[in-house]
Short mmCIF file of C-alpha atoms in Angstrom, two decimals:
data_model
loop_
_atom_site.label_atom_id
_atom_site.label_comp_id
_atom_site.label_asym_id
_atom_site.label_seq_id
_atom_site.Cartn_x
_atom_site.Cartn_y
_atom_site.Cartn_z
CA MET P 1 -45.20 14.76 71.97
CA GLY P 2 -43.23 16.31 69.12
CA HIS P 3 -41.65 19.70 69.13
CA ASN P 4 -43.49 23.00 69.17
CA LYS P 5 -43.00 25.55 66.44
CA LYS P 6 -44.07 29.16 66.53
CA ASN P 7 -45.84 28.78 63.22
CA ASN P 8 -47.04 25.24 62.70
CA LYS P 9 -49.48 26.21 59.94
CA ARG P 10 -47.19 25.04 57.15
CA PRO P 11 -49.41 24.06 54.22
CA GLU P 12 -49.24 20.53 52.86
CA SER P 13 -48.94 21.80 49.29
CA ILE P 14 -47.97 25.34 48.48
CA SER P 15 -49.61 27.09 45.57
CA LEU P 16 -47.50 28.91 43.02
CA GLN P 17 -50.30 31.39 42.37
CA LYS P 18 -50.32 35.13 42.95
CA ASN P 19 -54.05 35.48 42.34
CA ILE P 20 -56.72 33.09 41.18
CA GLY P 21 -56.01 32.27 37.55
CA GLU P 22 -52.55 33.85 37.60
CA SER P 23 -49.62 31.49 37.95
CA SER P 24 -46.18 32.50 39.12
CA THR P 25 -42.85 31.20 37.92
CA ASN P 26 -40.91 32.64 40.86
CA ILE P 27 -40.40 30.01 43.52
CA PHE P 28 -39.12 32.70 45.94
CA GLN P 29 -42.57 34.31 46.19
CA GLU P 30 -44.03 31.35 48.05
CA PRO P 31 -45.16 31.96 51.64
CA ASN P 32 -42.87 29.33 53.17
CA ILE P 33 -39.53 28.92 51.44
CA ASN P 34 -37.80 26.71 54.02
CA PHE P 35 -37.73 23.90 51.46
CA LEU P 36 -35.36 25.86 49.20
CA GLU P 37 -32.25 24.67 51.06
CA SER P 38 -33.44 21.04 51.09
CA LYS P 39 -32.19 18.47 48.63
CA ILE P 40 -34.82 17.36 46.13
CA ARG P 41 -36.45 14.01 46.82
CA PHE P 42 -38.72 12.09 44.45
CA SER P 43 -41.92 10.12 44.99
CA PHE P 44 -43.80 7.87 42.57
CA ARG P 45 -46.96 7.67 44.70
CA MET P 46 -48.92 9.94 42.32
CA CYS P 47 -47.53 8.53 39.06
CA ASP P 48 -49.95 7.73 36.23
CA THR P 49 -49.34 3.99 35.91
CA LYS P 50 -51.65 3.53 32.92
CA LYS P 51 -50.03 5.70 30.26
CA PHE P 52 -47.04 7.59 31.62
CA CYS P 53 -45.17 5.13 33.80
CA ILE P 54 -41.60 3.91 34.16
CA ARG P 55 -42.73 0.50 32.87
CA LYS P 56 -43.23 2.11 29.45
CA LEU P 57 -39.58 3.19 29.14
CA THR P 58 -36.94 1.47 27.03
CA ASP P 59 -33.70 0.33 28.67
CA ILE P 60 -31.87 3.41 27.38
CA GLU P 61 -34.65 5.73 28.60
CA ILE P 62 -34.52 4.12 32.06
CA VAL P 63 -30.77 4.82 32.27
CA ASP P 64 -31.36 8.46 31.23
CA PHE P 65 -34.28 8.75 33.65
CA TYR P 66 -32.31 7.54 36.67
CA SER P 67 -29.28 9.60 35.68
CA VAL P 68 -31.27 12.82 35.76
CA LEU P 69 -32.96 11.89 39.06
CA LYS P 70 -29.53 11.27 40.57
CA LYS P 71 -28.30 14.64 39.29
CA TYR P 72 -31.28 16.49 40.75
CA GLU P 73 -31.10 14.66 44.09
CA GLU P 74 -27.66 16.23 44.56
CA MET P 75 -29.19 19.70 44.17
CA THR P 76 -31.27 21.86 46.47
CA TRP P 77 -34.57 23.37 45.35
CA ARG P 78 -32.85 26.76 45.27
CA GLU P 79 -30.14 25.46 42.92
CA ILE P 80 -32.57 23.84 40.52
CA SER P 81 -34.86 26.89 40.53
CA GLN P 82 -31.93 29.01 39.36
CA CYS P 83 -31.18 26.75 36.37
CA SER P 84 -32.30 27.54 32.85
CA HIS P 85 -35.64 25.93 31.97
CA LYS P 86 -33.76 23.76 29.47
CA ILE P 87 -32.07 21.90 32.34
CA GLY P 88 -34.17 22.96 35.32
CA LEU P 89 -37.84 23.17 36.20
CA THR P 90 -40.53 24.72 34.05
CA TYR P 91 -43.76 25.63 35.81
CA GLU P 92 -46.88 24.72 33.88
CA LYS P 93 -49.05 27.72 33.06
CA LYS P 94 -52.78 27.50 33.62
CA GLU P 95 -53.54 28.11 29.95
CA TRP P 96 -51.41 25.15 28.81
CA ASP P 97 -53.15 21.87 27.99
CA SER P 98 -50.74 19.99 30.25
CA TYR P 99 -51.84 22.06 33.27
CA LYS P 100 -55.51 21.61 32.42
CA ASP P 101 -55.09 17.84 32.01
CA MET P 102 -53.18 17.40 35.27
CA SER P 103 -55.50 19.67 37.27
CA ARG P 104 -58.48 17.64 36.04
CA ASP P 105 -56.80 14.37 37.04
CA TYR P 106 -55.36 15.78 40.30
CA PRO P 107 -57.85 18.44 41.51
CA ASN P 108 -56.20 18.81 44.94
CA ILE P 109 -52.91 19.97 43.41
CA ASN P 110 -52.50 23.53 42.17
CA ASN P 111 -48.86 23.66 41.10
CA PHE P 112 -47.48 21.58 38.27
CA MET P 113 -44.03 21.58 36.73
CA HIS P 114 -41.80 19.52 34.52
CA PHE P 115 -38.13 19.04 33.81
CA ARG P 116 -36.35 17.66 30.80
CA VAL P 117 -34.38 14.46 31.06
CA LYS P 118 -31.97 15.72 28.39
CA ASN P 119 -31.41 19.25 27.08
CA ASN P 120 -33.85 20.20 24.33
CA SER P 121 -35.42 16.75 24.28
CA LEU P 122 -39.08 15.82 24.38
CA PHE P 123 -38.40 13.45 27.31
CA ARG P 124 -39.98 15.19 30.29
CA ILE P 125 -40.99 14.30 33.81
CA TYR P 126 -44.13 16.08 35.03
CA GLY P 127 -45.04 16.50 38.64
CA SER P 128 -45.78 18.73 41.57
CA ARG P 129 -43.92 19.85 44.67
CA ASP P 130 -44.99 19.04 48.20
CA LYS P 131 -42.47 20.60 50.60
CA ASP P 132 -39.10 19.22 49.44
CA LEU P 133 -40.66 16.28 47.60
CA PHE P 134 -41.16 16.20 43.82
CA LEU P 135 -44.25 14.09 43.19
CA ILE P 136 -43.77 12.39 39.82
CA ILE P 137 -47.08 12.38 37.97
CA LYS P 138 -46.17 11.57 34.37
CA ILE P 139 -43.04 10.22 32.71
CA ASP P 140 -43.18 11.20 29.05
CA PRO P 141 -40.20 10.08 26.96
CA LYS P 142 -41.73 10.86 23.55
CA GLY P 143 -43.45 14.20 24.12
CA LYS P 144 -46.93 12.69 23.81
CA PHE P 145 -48.20 14.75 26.75
CA THR P 146 -48.66 18.28 25.41
CA THR P 147 -46.88 21.08 27.21
CA HIS P 148 -48.31 24.13 25.50
CA GLY P 149 -51.94 24.63 24.58
#
């Protein structure tokens, strides 16, 4: 029946909070950092299919979208966390409208982040991390989903 681990209390979703209401941008402060050496994987199971979905992308945006996913899938979470926010992950702060909107729509998730599809572009992919999986929540090629409050 499966293998035994000394500590099998690994949380399903790890919070990026230090204290209630205080978000952290340091991925290394999390209680279980085993995922850091894992390659990033992506899931669309949480994606907002009404407004922010891959079906809304143009042909060129789809090419850019898949190119960046391919690039990130070759990286570990540690590697992407050490990138500049212009090409890596940006953690949503609780005071930002984007965090408030996503936490209202996804109340069981308490860490949200985004990455840019191209440097300095408005095209962003919003999501959350569950172990080594990046859960894609919103695909926003035009910057319609506000980042800062």
